[in-house]
Amino acid sequence: KEIEVTAKKWEFIPNPIRVNLGDRVRLKITSIDVAHGFALPDFGISQRLSPGVTEIVEFTADKKGSFTFFCNVQCGSGHGSMRGTLIVE
């Protein structure tokens, strides 16, 4: 399952991201303003996002539930609220 994700001050779009249990997930993540990060600790993911560059993050959704992802690169005053949810159904 391939999903295009946009990172910008201070949000990820889409949010939430929904996938099915067992899906091989391929996120194409692009920051459209400044350097951000994409961290999804429950799946061992930490990716730096440079402005204007699309990064590919791949993982298998091998557990059900709601998992928090967030920006792990200091990106300004709204950094602390730059979060999202991955829902595996």
Short mmCIF file of N, CA, C and O in Angstrom, two decimals:
data_model
loop_
_atom_site.label_atom_id
_atom_site.label_comp_id
_atom_site.label_asym_id
_atom_site.label_seq_id
_atom_site.Cartn_x
_atom_site.Cartn_y
_atom_site.Cartn_z
N LYS A 1 0.86 -1.18 0.00
CA LYS A 1 0.00 0.00 0.00
C LYS A 1 0.89 1.22 0.00
O LYS A 1 1.70 1.39 0.90
N GLU A 2 0.74 2.07 -1.02
CA GLU A 2 1.56 3.27 -1.14
C GLU A 2 0.73 4.50 -0.78
O GLU A 2 -0.39 4.66 -1.26
N ILE A 3 1.30 5.35 0.07
CA ILE A 3 0.59 6.54 0.52
C ILE A 3 1.54 7.74 0.42
O ILE A 3 2.68 7.68 0.89
N GLU A 4 1.05 8.81 -0.18
CA GLU A 4 1.83 10.05 -0.25
C GLU A 4 1.51 10.88 0.98
O GLU A 4 0.34 11.11 1.31
N VAL A 5 2.57 11.32 1.66
CA VAL A 5 2.42 12.09 2.90
C VAL A 5 3.15 13.42 2.72
O VAL A 5 4.27 13.46 2.21
N THR A 6 2.51 14.49 3.15
CA THR A 6 3.12 15.82 3.13
C THR A 6 3.43 16.22 4.57
O THR A 6 2.58 16.10 5.45
N ALA A 7 4.66 16.71 4.78
CA ALA A 7 5.05 17.26 6.07
C ALA A 7 5.21 18.76 5.89
O ALA A 7 5.85 19.21 4.94
N LYS A 8 4.58 19.52 6.79
CA LYS A 8 4.74 20.98 6.76
C LYS A 8 4.48 21.50 8.15
O LYS A 8 3.92 20.80 9.00
N LYS A 9 4.89 22.75 8.38
CA LYS A 9 4.69 23.33 9.71
C LYS A 9 3.21 23.30 10.05
O LYS A 9 2.43 23.91 9.34
N TRP A 10 2.75 22.75 11.01
CA TRP A 10 3.28 21.76 11.92
C TRP A 10 2.36 20.56 11.88
O TRP A 10 1.69 20.26 12.85
N GLU A 11 2.29 19.93 10.73
CA GLU A 11 1.35 18.83 10.55
C GLU A 11 1.82 17.85 9.48
O GLU A 11 2.70 18.16 8.67
N PHE A 12 1.22 16.68 9.53
CA PHE A 12 1.38 15.67 8.49
C PHE A 12 0.02 15.50 7.82
O PHE A 12 -1.01 15.47 8.50
N ILE A 13 0.01 15.38 6.51
CA ILE A 13 -1.22 15.15 5.75
C ILE A 13 -1.00 13.94 4.86
O ILE A 13 -0.01 13.93 4.12
N PRO A 14 -1.81 12.90 4.90
CA PRO A 14 -3.04 12.78 5.70
C PRO A 14 -2.74 12.41 7.16
O PRO A 14 -1.66 11.91 7.47
N ASN A 15 -3.70 12.63 7.98
CA ASN A 15 -3.65 12.24 9.39
C ASN A 15 -5.08 12.03 9.85
O ASN A 15 -5.85 12.98 9.79
N PRO A 16 -5.43 10.81 10.24
CA PRO A 16 -4.56 9.64 10.41
C PRO A 16 -4.24 8.94 9.10
O PRO A 16 -4.87 9.20 8.07
N ILE A 17 -3.25 8.06 9.16
CA ILE A 17 -2.92 7.17 8.06
C ILE A 17 -3.52 5.81 8.42
O ILE A 17 -3.26 5.30 9.51
N ARG A 18 -4.33 5.26 7.52
CA ARG A 18 -4.99 3.97 7.78
C ARG A 18 -4.47 2.89 6.84
O ARG A 18 -4.41 3.12 5.63
N VAL A 19 -4.10 1.75 7.43
CA VAL A 19 -3.66 0.59 6.64
C VAL A 19 -4.27 -0.66 7.26
O VAL A 19 -4.85 -0.61 8.35
N ASN A 20 -4.12 -1.77 6.56
CA ASN A 20 -4.63 -3.04 7.07
C ASN A 20 -3.50 -3.90 7.61
O ASN A 20 -2.36 -3.82 7.13
N LEU A 21 -3.82 -4.71 8.58
CA LEU A 21 -2.87 -5.65 9.14
C LEU A 21 -2.28 -6.49 8.01
O LEU A 21 -3.00 -7.00 7.16
N GLY A 22 -0.96 -6.59 7.99
CA GLY A 22 -0.29 -7.38 6.97
C GLY A 22 0.13 -6.59 5.75
O GLY A 22 0.89 -7.10 4.93
N ASP A 23 -0.36 -5.35 5.61
CA ASP A 23 0.03 -4.54 4.45
C ASP A 23 1.52 -4.25 4.48
O ASP A 23 2.11 -4.00 5.53
N ARG A 24 2.13 -4.29 3.30
CA ARG A 24 3.47 -3.76 3.12
C ARG A 24 3.25 -2.30 2.80
O ARG A 24 2.69 -1.96 1.74
N VAL A 25 3.64 -1.43 3.71
CA VAL A 25 3.35 0.00 3.60
C VAL A 25 4.56 0.74 3.03
O VAL A 25 5.69 0.52 3.47
N ARG A 26 4.28 1.58 2.05
CA ARG A 26 5.33 2.41 1.45
C ARG A 26 4.85 3.86 1.54
O ARG A 26 3.91 4.25 0.84
N LEU A 27 5.49 4.62 2.41
CA LEU A 27 5.14 6.03 2.57
C LEU A 27 6.11 6.86 1.74
O LEU A 27 7.33 6.71 1.86
N LYS A 28 5.57 7.73 0.90
CA LYS A 28 6.37 8.69 0.13
C LYS A 28 6.16 10.03 0.82
O LYS A 28 5.12 10.66 0.66
N ILE A 29 7.14 10.45 1.61
CA ILE A 29 6.98 11.62 2.48
C ILE A 29 7.79 12.79 1.93
O ILE A 29 9.00 12.66 1.69
N THR A 30 7.13 13.93 1.77
CA THR A 30 7.79 15.13 1.27
C THR A 30 7.56 16.28 2.23
O THR A 30 6.42 16.59 2.57
N SER A 31 8.65 16.92 2.65
CA SER A 31 8.55 18.17 3.41
C SER A 31 8.44 19.30 2.40
O SER A 31 9.26 19.39 1.47
N ILE A 32 7.45 20.17 2.58
CA ILE A 32 7.27 21.25 1.61
C ILE A 32 7.76 22.60 2.12
O ILE A 32 7.61 23.61 1.44
N ASP A 33 8.37 22.63 3.33
CA ASP A 33 8.86 23.93 3.81
C ASP A 33 10.26 23.87 4.41
O ASP A 33 11.20 24.38 3.83
N VAL A 34 10.42 23.27 5.56
CA VAL A 34 11.72 23.22 6.25
C VAL A 34 12.08 21.76 6.54
O VAL A 34 11.29 20.86 6.26
N ALA A 35 13.24 21.54 7.11
CA ALA A 35 13.63 20.19 7.50
C ALA A 35 12.71 19.69 8.61
O ALA A 35 12.43 20.41 9.58
N HIS A 36 12.20 18.49 8.43
CA HIS A 36 11.37 17.83 9.44
C HIS A 36 11.93 16.43 9.63
O HIS A 36 12.94 16.05 9.04
N GLY A 37 11.26 15.66 10.43
CA GLY A 37 11.60 14.25 10.60
C GLY A 37 10.31 13.45 10.64
O GLY A 37 9.22 14.00 10.83
N PHE A 38 10.46 12.14 10.46
CA PHE A 38 9.31 11.25 10.57
C PHE A 38 9.76 10.08 11.44
O PHE A 38 10.61 9.29 11.01
N ALA A 39 9.22 10.02 12.65
CA ALA A 39 9.56 8.93 13.57
C ALA A 39 8.31 8.13 13.88
O ALA A 39 7.27 8.70 14.24
N LEU A 40 8.42 6.82 13.71
CA LEU A 40 7.34 5.88 14.02
C LEU A 40 8.01 4.76 14.83
O LEU A 40 8.34 3.70 14.31
N PRO A 41 8.25 5.02 16.13
CA PRO A 41 9.06 4.11 16.94
C PRO A 41 8.54 2.68 17.01
O PRO A 41 9.34 1.74 17.07
N ASP A 42 7.22 2.49 16.98
CA ASP A 42 6.66 1.14 17.08
C ASP A 42 7.06 0.24 15.91
O ASP A 42 6.96 -0.97 15.99
N PHE A 43 7.51 0.86 14.82
CA PHE A 43 7.95 0.10 13.65
C PHE A 43 9.42 0.36 13.32
O PHE A 43 9.89 0.05 12.23
N GLY A 44 10.14 0.96 14.28
CA GLY A 44 11.58 1.17 14.13
C GLY A 44 11.97 2.17 13.06
O GLY A 44 13.03 2.05 12.45
N ILE A 45 11.14 3.18 12.85
CA ILE A 45 11.38 4.14 11.77
C ILE A 45 11.79 5.50 12.32
O ILE A 45 11.15 6.04 13.22
N SER A 46 12.88 6.03 11.75
CA SER A 46 13.31 7.39 12.02
C SER A 46 13.95 7.91 10.74
O SER A 46 14.99 7.41 10.31
N GLN A 47 13.31 8.90 10.12
CA GLN A 47 13.79 9.40 8.82
C GLN A 47 13.85 10.92 8.84
O GLN A 47 12.89 11.58 9.21
N ARG A 48 14.98 11.47 8.44
CA ARG A 48 15.09 12.93 8.30
C ARG A 48 14.47 13.32 6.96
O ARG A 48 14.65 12.63 5.95
N LEU A 49 13.76 14.44 6.94
CA LEU A 49 13.09 14.94 5.74
C LEU A 49 13.68 16.29 5.36
O LEU A 49 13.53 17.26 6.10
N SER A 50 14.34 16.34 4.22
CA SER A 50 14.88 17.61 3.73
C SER A 50 13.82 18.30 2.87
O SER A 50 13.06 17.63 2.17
N PRO A 51 13.78 19.64 2.90
CA PRO A 51 12.77 20.36 2.13
C PRO A 51 12.82 20.02 0.64
O PRO A 51 13.90 20.00 0.04
N GLY A 52 11.67 19.72 0.07
CA GLY A 52 11.55 19.48 -1.36
C GLY A 52 12.01 18.10 -1.83
O GLY A 52 11.97 17.81 -3.01
N VAL A 53 12.44 17.26 -0.91
CA VAL A 53 12.93 15.92 -1.26
C VAL A 53 11.92 14.88 -0.78
O VAL A 53 11.46 14.93 0.36
N THR A 54 11.56 13.94 -1.66
CA THR A 54 10.64 12.87 -1.25
C THR A 54 11.45 11.70 -0.73
O THR A 54 12.34 11.18 -1.42
N GLU A 55 11.17 11.32 0.50
CA GLU A 55 11.83 10.17 1.13
C GLU A 55 10.86 9.00 1.14
O GLU A 55 9.65 9.18 1.34
N ILE A 56 11.39 7.80 0.95
CA ILE A 56 10.58 6.59 0.97
C ILE A 56 10.82 5.85 2.28
O ILE A 56 11.96 5.59 2.65
N VAL A 57 9.73 5.52 2.98
CA VAL A 57 9.78 4.75 4.22
C VAL A 57 8.93 3.51 4.00
O VAL A 57 7.76 3.63 3.61
N GLU A 58 9.49 2.32 4.24
CA GLU A 58 8.75 1.09 4.03
C GLU A 58 8.77 0.23 5.29
O GLU A 58 9.79 0.16 5.98
N PHE A 59 7.64 -0.40 5.56
CA PHE A 59 7.53 -1.32 6.69
C PHE A 59 6.32 -2.21 6.49
O PHE A 59 5.45 -1.92 5.66
N THR A 60 6.27 -3.28 7.25
CA THR A 60 5.10 -4.16 7.23
C THR A 60 4.26 -3.86 8.46
O THR A 60 4.78 -3.82 9.57
N ALA A 61 2.97 -3.64 8.24
CA ALA A 61 2.04 -3.37 9.35
C ALA A 61 1.69 -4.71 10.00
O ALA A 61 0.68 -5.32 9.69
N ASP A 62 2.56 -5.16 10.89
CA ASP A 62 2.45 -6.51 11.45
C ASP A 62 1.81 -6.55 12.83
O ASP A 62 1.83 -7.59 13.49
N LYS A 63 1.24 -5.43 13.28
CA LYS A 63 0.51 -5.42 14.55
C LYS A 63 -0.65 -4.44 14.45
O LYS A 63 -0.52 -3.38 13.83
N LYS A 64 -1.78 -4.81 15.05
CA LYS A 64 -2.98 -3.96 15.02
C LYS A 64 -2.89 -2.90 16.11
O LYS A 64 -2.27 -3.10 17.14
N GLY A 65 -3.56 -1.78 15.85
CA GLY A 65 -3.66 -0.75 16.87
C GLY A 65 -3.47 0.64 16.31
O GLY A 65 -3.42 0.85 15.10
N SER A 66 -3.35 1.60 17.22
CA SER A 66 -3.08 3.00 16.88
C SER A 66 -1.67 3.33 17.35
O SER A 66 -1.33 3.07 18.51
N PHE A 67 -0.88 3.89 16.46
CA PHE A 67 0.52 4.17 16.76
C PHE A 67 0.82 5.62 16.41
O PHE A 67 0.42 6.12 15.36
N THR A 68 1.53 6.29 17.31
CA THR A 68 1.85 7.70 17.12
C THR A 68 3.11 7.85 16.28
O THR A 68 4.11 7.18 16.52
N PHE A 69 3.04 8.74 15.29
CA PHE A 69 4.25 9.17 14.60
C PHE A 69 4.42 10.66 14.84
O PHE A 69 3.48 11.36 15.20
N PHE A 70 5.65 11.15 14.70
CA PHE A 70 5.91 12.54 15.05
C PHE A 70 7.17 13.03 14.35
O PHE A 70 7.98 12.25 13.85
N CYS A 71 7.30 14.36 14.33
CA CYS A 71 8.51 15.00 13.81
C CYS A 71 9.59 14.91 14.88
O CYS A 71 9.36 15.29 16.03
N ASN A 72 10.76 14.38 14.51
CA ASN A 72 11.85 14.26 15.47
C ASN A 72 13.05 15.14 15.10
O ASN A 72 14.17 14.89 15.49
N VAL A 73 12.77 16.20 14.34
CA VAL A 73 13.77 17.21 14.01
C VAL A 73 13.19 18.56 14.42
O VAL A 73 12.10 18.91 14.00
N GLN A 74 13.92 19.29 15.25
CA GLN A 74 13.41 20.59 15.73
C GLN A 74 13.08 21.47 14.52
O GLN A 74 13.96 21.76 13.71
N CYS A 75 11.81 21.88 14.40
CA CYS A 75 11.37 22.59 13.20
C CYS A 75 10.67 23.90 13.50
O CYS A 75 10.04 24.48 12.63
N GLY A 76 10.77 24.38 14.73
CA GLY A 76 10.15 25.67 15.05
C GLY A 76 9.20 25.58 16.22
O GLY A 76 9.12 24.57 16.91
N SER A 77 8.45 26.65 16.42
CA SER A 77 7.63 26.79 17.62
C SER A 77 6.52 25.76 17.75
O SER A 77 6.10 25.44 18.85
N GLY A 78 6.02 25.21 16.63
CA GLY A 78 4.95 24.22 16.70
C GLY A 78 5.44 22.78 16.67
O GLY A 78 4.65 21.84 16.57
N HIS A 79 6.77 22.60 16.79
CA HIS A 79 7.37 21.27 16.68
C HIS A 79 6.72 20.24 17.60
O HIS A 79 6.41 19.12 17.17
N GLY A 80 6.48 20.61 18.84
CA GLY A 80 5.96 19.66 19.83
C GLY A 80 4.58 19.10 19.50
O GLY A 80 4.21 18.03 19.97
N SER A 81 3.83 19.81 18.67
CA SER A 81 2.48 19.33 18.33
C SER A 81 2.43 18.68 16.94
O SER A 81 1.36 18.34 16.46
N MET A 82 3.59 18.49 16.31
CA MET A 82 3.62 17.89 14.98
C MET A 82 3.61 16.37 15.12
O MET A 82 4.64 15.71 15.15
N ARG A 83 2.39 15.85 15.24
CA ARG A 83 2.18 14.42 15.48
C ARG A 83 1.07 13.90 14.58
O ARG A 83 0.27 14.66 14.07
N GLY A 84 1.03 12.59 14.48
CA GLY A 84 -0.04 11.95 13.74
C GLY A 84 -0.27 10.55 14.27
O GLY A 84 0.45 10.09 15.16
N THR A 85 -1.25 9.88 13.67
CA THR A 85 -1.60 8.53 14.11
C THR A 85 -1.63 7.60 12.91
O THR A 85 -2.24 7.91 11.88
N LEU A 86 -0.98 6.44 13.07
CA LEU A 86 -1.08 5.35 12.12
C LEU A 86 -2.07 4.37 12.71
O LEU A 86 -1.91 3.93 13.87
N ILE A 87 -3.12 4.05 11.97
CA ILE A 87 -4.12 3.09 12.43
C ILE A 87 -3.99 1.82 11.59
O ILE A 87 -4.11 1.88 10.35
N VAL A 88 -3.70 0.71 12.25
CA VAL A 88 -3.60 -0.58 11.58
C VAL A 88 -4.83 -1.38 11.96
O VAL A 88 -5.05 -1.68 13.14
N GLU A 89 -5.68 -1.70 10.96
CA GLU A 89 -6.96 -2.38 11.21
C GLU A 89 -6.90 -3.83 10.85
O GLU A 89 -6.19 -4.24 9.97
#
